[in-house]
Amino acid sequence: MDVCKMHENSSKCSLNNMDCFMVLSTQGQKISIATLCGLFGTLCIVENSLVLYLIFSSPGTRRKPSYIFISSLALADILASIIFVCSFVNFHVFNETNFSKEVFLLQLGGVNTSFSASLSSLLLTALDRYISISRPSEYKLLMTGRRAWTALGVLWVTCATVASLPLLGWNCCTLNSTCSELFPFVDDNYLLSWICFVLVLLGCIVYAYAHVLWRAHQHVAYMEKNQAQAGKQNARMRMDVTLAKTLVMVLAVLVLCWSPILILMIYSVLARLSNHLRRVFAFCSTLCLLNSMVNPIIYALRSKELYSSLMTVFSRFRRQLKVSEESPEAESTHKSSMVET
């Protein structure tokens, strides 16, 4: 009898039934997953670490609420990459089940917290742009550094609380309820609630960006009609339009990367999944890493301040590299002159 069919008639809470969730049946599939996780995870950590360095190394960017929210997004993506890659590869590739239910739910809570915080940071960034464009004269009064850090604190605490609910008791083992077919020990009702939480965040982001794009379109039309009135106001509008377009690109990537797994999660709650669909879900899960990897690239290409800081870092690195290459030659020339003397 198939392991998963046996799983249907069991309590679904025993560690002996974990084999049902290991859907990668061939060595090629395991190698592919390990390669994708290793590549995306490594690039994500390196790129987001560079973004954090660029933001906090410059006094001009680390004090701005927009970049405070972007730094939160980068930090969440780093944590998500580390926790996700380690736990995902350990489970699906190395088939490690030598852990307790609490340890597994703790790892899952860490992944959910990080990805939820990443999405919520994007929401705060969208709201920041919304306020900047809709109420530009009051922006500095409404969006202060203290309020930005307070909002981030509430954000991370909320995400950690929602993600820790299965560990605190909302799981199918404690409640003796229906377990998810995608995640061990996870209650179907909790999974549905988490999906609703994510969809609400996405809906708020879409609404905020729709308004930002509408106002950006108005600003572009205004600037085309009033090109003679060049000044700080037009420059501010141009900056807002550019940043709004950048963040819409981030949102588009986010939706494309998250849509497949959200659709499969919803389908798993409504109907029974085949092993093939669960295998597809495992591969689609790596798209979350792809999203985290692409975001910093968009920042570097679209944000003039970060791009300028990045070019400065590269120029400094090239100068140091050139000096280190020339130093041995200079030292050799100096020694030769000493010998001749």
CSV table of C-alpha atoms in Angstrom, one decimal:
chain,number,residue,atom,x,y,z
A,1,MET,CA,0.0,0.0,0.0
A,2,ASP,CA,1.2,3.5,-0.8
A,3,VAL,CA,2.7,5.4,2.1
A,4,CYS,CA,0.3,8.4,1.5
A,5,LYS,CA,-2.7,6.1,1.4
A,6,MET,CA,-1.7,4.7,4.7
A,7,HIS,CA,-1.3,8.2,5.9
A,8,GLU,CA,-4.9,9.0,5.2
A,9,ASN,CA,-6.1,6.4,7.7
A,10,SER,CA,-3.6,7.3,10.4
A,11,SER,CA,-3.6,10.1,13.0
A,12,LYS,CA,-1.3,12.1,10.7
A,13,CYS,CA,0.7,13.3,13.7
A,14,SER,CA,3.3,10.7,14.1
A,15,LEU,CA,6.9,11.3,12.9
A,16,ASN,CA,6.7,7.9,11.3
A,17,ASN,CA,4.3,9.4,8.7
A,18,MET,CA,6.7,12.1,7.6
A,19,ASP,CA,7.7,10.0,4.5
A,20,CYS,CA,4.4,11.0,3.0
A,21,PHE,CA,5.5,14.6,2.7
A,22,MET,CA,8.8,13.7,1.0
A,23,VAL,CA,7.5,13.9,-2.5
A,24,LEU,CA,10.8,14.0,-4.4
A,25,SER,CA,11.1,10.5,-5.7
A,26,THR,CA,14.2,10.6,-7.8
A,27,GLN,CA,17.8,11.6,-7.3
A,28,GLY,CA,17.5,14.1,-10.2
A,29,GLN,CA,14.6,15.9,-8.5
A,30,LYS,CA,16.6,16.2,-5.3
A,31,ILE,CA,19.6,17.5,-7.1
A,32,SER,CA,17.5,20.1,-9.0
A,33,ILE,CA,15.9,21.3,-5.7
A,34,ALA,CA,19.2,21.5,-3.9
A,35,THR,CA,20.8,23.4,-6.9
A,36,LEU,CA,17.9,25.9,-7.1
A,37,CYS,CA,17.9,26.5,-3.3
A,38,GLY,CA,21.7,26.8,-3.1
A,39,LEU,CA,21.8,29.2,-6.1
A,40,PHE,CA,18.8,31.4,-5.2
A,41,GLY,CA,19.6,31.3,-1.5
A,42,THR,CA,23.2,32.3,-1.9
A,43,LEU,CA,22.5,35.1,-4.3
A,44,CYS,CA,19.7,36.3,-2.1
A,45,ILE,CA,21.9,36.5,1.0
A,46,VAL,CA,24.7,38.3,-0.8
A,47,GLU,CA,22.5,40.8,-2.7
A,48,ASN,CA,20.3,41.7,0.3
A,49,SER,CA,23.4,42.0,2.5
A,50,LEU,CA,24.8,44.4,0.0
A,51,VAL,CA,21.6,46.4,0.0
A,52,LEU,CA,21.7,46.7,3.8
A,53,TYR,CA,25.3,47.8,3.6
A,54,LEU,CA,24.5,50.5,1.0
A,55,ILE,CA,21.6,51.8,3.0
A,56,PHE,CA,23.2,51.9,6.5
A,57,SER,CA,26.6,53.1,5.2
A,58,SER,CA,25.1,56.3,4.0
A,59,PRO,CA,23.6,58.9,6.4
A,60,GLY,CA,21.4,60.1,3.6
A,61,THR,CA,19.6,56.8,3.1
A,62,ARG,CA,19.5,55.2,6.5
A,63,ARG,CA,17.4,58.1,8.0
A,64,LYS,CA,14.7,58.0,5.2
A,65,PRO,CA,11.6,56.0,6.0
A,66,SER,CA,11.5,54.6,2.5
A,67,TYR,CA,14.9,53.0,2.9
A,68,ILE,CA,14.1,52.0,6.5
A,69,PHE,CA,11.3,49.9,5.1
A,70,ILE,CA,13.5,48.5,2.3
A,71,SER,CA,16.1,47.5,4.8
A,72,SER,CA,13.4,45.6,6.7
A,73,LEU,CA,12.5,43.9,3.5
A,74,ALA,CA,16.1,43.0,2.8
A,75,LEU,CA,16.6,41.7,6.4
A,76,ALA,CA,13.4,39.5,6.1
A,77,ASP,CA,14.6,38.1,2.8
A,78,ILE,CA,18.0,37.2,4.3
A,79,LEU,CA,16.4,35.4,7.3
A,80,ALA,CA,13.8,33.7,5.0
A,81,SER,CA,16.6,32.4,2.7
A,82,ILE,CA,18.7,31.0,5.5
A,83,ILE,CA,15.9,29.3,7.4
A,84,PHE,CA,14.0,28.1,4.3
A,85,VAL,CA,17.0,26.7,2.5
A,86,CYS,CA,18.4,24.9,5.5
A,87,SER,CA,15.0,23.4,6.6
A,88,PHE,CA,13.7,22.7,3.1
A,89,VAL,CA,16.9,21.0,1.8
A,90,ASN,CA,17.3,19.1,5.0
A,91,PHE,CA,13.8,17.7,4.8
A,92,HIS,CA,13.3,17.1,1.1
A,93,VAL,CA,16.8,16.3,-0.1
A,94,PHE,CA,18.4,14.6,2.9
A,95,ASN,CA,15.0,13.2,4.2
A,96,GLU,CA,16.0,14.2,7.7
A,97,THR,CA,13.2,13.4,10.2
A,98,ASN,CA,15.2,13.2,13.4
A,99,PHE,CA,13.4,16.1,15.1
A,100,SER,CA,10.3,16.6,17.2
A,101,LYS,CA,7.0,18.2,16.2
A,102,GLU,CA,7.9,21.3,18.1
A,103,VAL,CA,11.2,21.7,16.2
A,104,PHE,CA,9.5,21.3,12.9
A,105,LEU,CA,6.8,23.9,13.8
A,106,LEU,CA,9.5,26.2,15.1
A,107,GLN,CA,11.3,26.0,11.7
A,108,LEU,CA,8.0,26.5,9.8
A,109,GLY,CA,7.2,29.5,12.1
A,110,GLY,CA,10.6,31.0,11.2
A,111,VAL,CA,10.0,30.7,7.5
A,112,ASN,CA,6.4,32.1,7.8
A,113,THR,CA,7.6,35.0,10.0
A,114,SER,CA,10.3,35.9,7.5
A,115,PHE,CA,8.2,35.7,4.4
A,116,SER,CA,5.3,37.4,6.1
A,117,ALA,CA,7.6,40.2,7.3
A,118,SER,CA,9.0,40.5,3.8
A,119,LEU,CA,5.5,41.0,2.4
A,120,SER,CA,4.5,43.3,5.2
A,121,SER,CA,7.6,45.5,4.6
A,122,LEU,CA,6.6,45.8,1.0
A,123,LEU,CA,3.1,46.9,2.3
A,124,LEU,CA,4.7,49.6,4.5
A,125,THR,CA,6.8,50.8,1.5
A,126,ALA,CA,3.7,51.0,-0.6
A,127,LEU,CA,1.9,53.0,2.1
A,128,ASP,CA,5.0,55.3,2.4
A,129,ARG,CA,4.8,56.0,-1.3
A,130,TYR,CA,1.0,56.5,-1.1
A,131,ILE,CA,1.4,59.2,1.6
A,132,SER,CA,4.4,60.7,-0.3
A,133,ILE,CA,2.3,61.2,-3.5
A,134,SER,CA,-1.1,61.8,-2.1
A,135,ARG,CA,0.0,64.3,0.7
A,136,PRO,CA,3.4,65.6,-0.3
A,137,SER,CA,3.3,68.7,1.8
A,138,GLU,CA,2.6,66.8,5.0
A,139,TYR,CA,4.8,63.8,4.2
A,140,LYS,CA,7.7,64.8,6.5
A,141,LEU,CA,5.3,65.4,9.4
A,142,LEU,CA,3.3,62.2,8.9
A,143,MET,CA,6.2,59.8,8.1
A,144,THR,CA,8.9,60.4,10.7
A,145,GLY,CA,11.8,58.1,11.5
A,146,ARG,CA,10.3,57.2,14.9
A,147,ARG,CA,6.9,56.3,13.3
A,148,ALA,CA,8.7,54.2,10.7
A,149,TRP,CA,10.6,52.2,13.3
A,150,THR,CA,7.4,51.8,15.4
A,151,ALA,CA,5.5,50.5,12.4
A,152,LEU,CA,8.3,48.0,11.7
A,153,GLY,CA,8.2,46.8,15.3
A,154,VAL,CA,4.4,46.2,15.2
A,155,LEU,CA,4.9,44.5,11.8
A,156,TRP,CA,7.5,42.0,13.0
A,157,VAL,CA,5.7,41.2,16.3
A,158,THR,CA,2.4,40.6,14.4
A,159,CYS,CA,4.1,38.4,11.8
A,160,ALA,CA,5.9,36.4,14.5
A,161,THR,CA,2.6,36.0,16.5
A,162,VAL,CA,0.7,34.7,13.5
A,163,ALA,CA,3.5,32.4,12.5
A,164,SER,CA,3.9,30.9,16.0
A,165,LEU,CA,0.2,29.9,16.4
A,166,PRO,CA,0.8,26.3,15.3
A,167,LEU,CA,3.6,26.0,17.8
A,168,LEU,CA,1.4,27.5,20.5
A,169,GLY,CA,-1.3,24.9,19.9
A,170,TRP,CA,-3.2,25.6,16.7
A,171,ASN,CA,-2.1,22.4,15.0
A,172,CYS,CA,-3.9,19.2,14.0
A,173,CYS,CA,-2.2,17.1,16.6
A,174,THR,CA,-3.3,19.2,19.6
A,175,LEU,CA,-6.8,19.8,18.1
A,176,ASN,CA,-7.2,16.3,16.6
A,177,SER,CA,-8.4,18.0,13.4
A,178,THR,CA,-7.7,17.7,9.7
A,179,CYS,CA,-4.0,18.0,8.8
A,180,SER,CA,-2.7,19.8,5.8
A,181,GLU,CA,-1.5,17.7,2.9
A,182,LEU,CA,1.4,20.1,2.2
A,183,PHE,CA,2.8,20.7,5.7
A,184,PRO,CA,3.2,18.2,8.5
A,185,PHE,CA,1.3,18.9,11.7
A,186,VAL,CA,-0.4,22.0,10.2
A,187,ASP,CA,-4.1,22.4,10.7
A,188,ASP,CA,-6.1,23.0,7.5
A,189,ASN,CA,-8.0,25.9,9.1
A,190,TYR,CA,-4.8,27.6,10.2
A,191,LEU,CA,-3.4,27.2,6.6
A,192,LEU,CA,-6.6,28.8,5.3
A,193,SER,CA,-6.3,31.6,7.8
A,194,TRP,CA,-2.7,32.3,6.9
A,195,ILE,CA,-3.6,32.3,3.2
A,196,CYS,CA,-6.3,34.9,4.0
A,197,PHE,CA,-3.7,37.0,5.9
A,198,VAL,CA,-1.4,37.0,2.9
A,199,LEU,CA,-4.2,37.8,0.5
A,200,VAL,CA,-5.2,40.8,2.6
A,201,LEU,CA,-1.7,42.1,2.6
A,202,LEU,CA,-1.5,41.6,-1.2
A,203,GLY,CA,-4.9,43.3,-1.6
A,204,CYS,CA,-3.7,46.4,0.5
A,205,ILE,CA,-0.5,46.6,-1.5
A,206,VAL,CA,-2.4,46.4,-4.8
A,207,TYR,CA,-4.8,49.1,-3.7
A,208,ALA,CA,-1.9,51.4,-2.5
A,209,TYR,CA,0.0,50.9,-5.7
A,210,ALA,CA,-3.1,51.5,-7.9
A,211,HIS,CA,-3.5,54.9,-6.2
A,212,VAL,CA,0.3,55.6,-6.5
A,213,LEU,CA,0.2,54.8,-10.3
A,214,TRP,CA,-2.8,57.0,-10.8
A,215,ARG,CA,-1.2,59.9,-9.0
A,216,ALA,CA,2.1,59.2,-10.8
A,217,HIS,CA,0.3,59.4,-14.1
A,218,GLN,CA,-1.2,62.7,-13.1
A,219,HIS,CA,2.2,64.0,-12.2
A,220,VAL,CA,3.7,63.0,-15.5
A,221,ALA,CA,0.9,64.8,-17.3
A,222,TYR,CA,1.4,67.8,-15.2
A,223,MET,CA,5.1,68.0,-15.8
A,224,GLU,CA,4.5,67.6,-19.6
A,225,LYS,CA,2.2,70.6,-19.5
A,226,ASN,CA,4.4,72.7,-17.2
A,227,GLN,CA,7.9,72.0,-18.4
A,228,ALA,CA,8.8,75.6,-18.1
A,229,GLN,CA,8.2,75.5,-14.3
A,230,ALA,CA,11.3,73.6,-13.5
A,231,GLY,CA,12.2,73.4,-9.8
A,232,LYS,CA,12.2,71.4,-6.7
A,233,GLN,CA,8.5,70.5,-7.0
A,234,ASN,CA,8.9,68.9,-10.4
A,235,ALA,CA,12.1,67.2,-9.3
A,236,ARG,CA,10.3,65.8,-6.2
A,237,MET,CA,7.4,64.6,-8.5
A,238,ARG,CA,9.9,62.9,-10.9
A,239,MET,CA,11.6,61.2,-8.0
A,240,ASP,CA,8.2,59.9,-6.7
A,241,VAL,CA,7.2,58.6,-10.1
A,242,THR,CA,10.5,56.8,-10.5
A,243,LEU,CA,10.3,55.2,-7.1
A,244,ALA,CA,6.7,54.3,-7.6
A,245,LYS,CA,7.5,52.5,-10.8
A,246,THR,CA,10.4,50.7,-9.1
A,247,LEU,CA,8.1,49.4,-6.3
A,248,VAL,CA,5.4,48.3,-8.8
A,249,MET,CA,8.1,46.2,-10.5
A,250,VAL,CA,8.8,44.6,-7.1
A,251,LEU,CA,5.1,44.0,-6.6
A,252,ALA,CA,4.8,42.4,-10.1
A,253,VAL,CA,7.6,40.0,-9.3
A,254,LEU,CA,6.1,39.3,-5.9
A,255,VAL,CA,2.7,38.3,-7.4
A,256,LEU,CA,4.2,36.2,-10.1
A,257,CYS,CA,6.4,34.3,-7.6
A,258,TRP,CA,3.8,33.8,-4.9
A,259,SER,CA,0.7,33.1,-7.1
A,260,PRO,CA,1.5,29.4,-7.8
A,261,ILE,CA,2.1,28.4,-4.2
A,262,LEU,CA,-1.0,30.3,-3.0
A,263,ILE,CA,-3.2,28.7,-5.6
A,264,LEU,CA,-1.9,25.2,-4.7
A,265,MET,CA,-2.4,26.0,-1.0
A,266,ILE,CA,-6.0,27.0,-1.6
A,267,TYR,CA,-6.5,23.9,-3.7
A,268,SER,CA,-5.1,21.7,-1.0
A,269,VAL,CA,-7.7,23.0,1.5
A,270,LEU,CA,-10.6,22.5,-0.9
A,271,ALA,CA,-9.5,19.1,-2.5
A,272,ARG,CA,-7.1,16.3,-2.2
A,273,LEU,CA,-3.7,16.8,-3.9
A,274,SER,CA,-2.0,14.1,-6.0
A,275,ASN,CA,1.7,13.4,-5.4
A,276,HIS,CA,2.4,15.1,-8.7
A,277,LEU,CA,0.8,18.4,-7.5
A,278,ARG,CA,2.6,18.2,-4.2
A,279,ARG,CA,5.9,17.7,-6.1
A,280,VAL,CA,5.0,20.8,-8.2
A,281,PHE,CA,4.4,22.7,-5.0
A,282,ALA,CA,7.8,21.8,-3.7
A,283,PHE,CA,9.4,23.2,-6.9
A,284,CYS,CA,7.2,26.3,-6.9
A,285,SER,CA,8.3,27.0,-3.3
A,286,THR,CA,11.7,27.9,-4.6
A,287,LEU,CA,10.0,30.9,-6.5
A,288,CYS,CA,9.8,32.6,-3.1
A,289,LEU,CA,13.6,32.6,-3.0
A,290,LEU,CA,13.7,33.9,-6.6
A,291,ASN,CA,11.5,36.8,-5.5
A,292,SER,CA,13.9,37.6,-2.7
A,293,MET,CA,16.8,37.4,-5.1
A,294,VAL,CA,15.3,39.7,-7.7
A,295,ASN,CA,14.2,42.5,-5.3
A,296,PRO,CA,17.8,43.8,-4.6
A,297,ILE,CA,18.5,43.8,-8.4
A,298,ILE,CA,15.5,46.1,-9.0
A,299,TYR,CA,16.7,48.4,-6.2
A,300,ALA,CA,20.2,48.7,-7.7
A,301,LEU,CA,18.8,49.3,-11.2
A,302,ARG,CA,16.0,51.8,-10.3
A,303,SER,CA,17.1,53.6,-7.1
A,304,LYS,CA,19.6,56.4,-8.1
A,305,GLU,CA,20.8,56.7,-4.5
A,306,LEU,CA,21.6,53.0,-4.0
A,307,TYR,CA,23.0,52.7,-7.6
A,308,SER,CA,25.3,55.7,-6.9
A,309,SER,CA,26.4,54.1,-3.6
A,310,LEU,CA,27.0,50.8,-5.3
A,311,MET,CA,29.1,52.4,-8.0
A,312,THR,CA,31.1,54.2,-5.3
A,313,VAL,CA,31.7,50.9,-3.5
A,314,PHE,CA,32.8,49.2,-6.8
A,315,SER,CA,35.2,52.2,-7.6
A,316,ARG,CA,36.7,52.0,-4.2
A,317,PHE,CA,37.2,48.2,-4.5
A,318,ARG,CA,38.8,48.6,-7.9
A,319,ARG,CA,41.2,51.3,-6.6
A,320,GLN,CA,42.2,49.0,-3.7
A,321,LEU,CA,42.6,46.1,-6.0
A,322,LYS,CA,44.8,48.2,-8.4
A,323,VAL,CA,46.9,49.4,-5.5
A,324,SER,CA,47.4,45.9,-4.2
A,325,GLU,CA,48.5,44.7,-7.6
A,326,GLU,CA,50.9,47.6,-8.1
A,327,SER,CA,52.4,47.4,-4.6
A,328,PRO,CA,54.6,44.3,-5.3
A,329,GLU,CA,55.9,45.9,-8.4
A,330,ALA,CA,56.7,49.2,-6.6
A,331,GLU,CA,58.4,47.3,-3.8
A,332,SER,CA,60.4,45.3,-6.3
A,333,THR,CA,61.5,48.5,-8.1
A,334,HIS,CA,62.5,50.0,-4.8
A,335,LYS,CA,64.6,47.0,-3.8
A,336,SER,CA,66.3,47.0,-7.2
A,337,SER,CA,67.2,50.7,-6.9
A,338,MET,CA,68.6,49.9,-3.4
A,339,VAL,CA,70.8,47.1,-4.8
A,340,GLU,CA,72.1,49.3,-7.6
A,341,THR,CA,73.0,52.0,-5.2
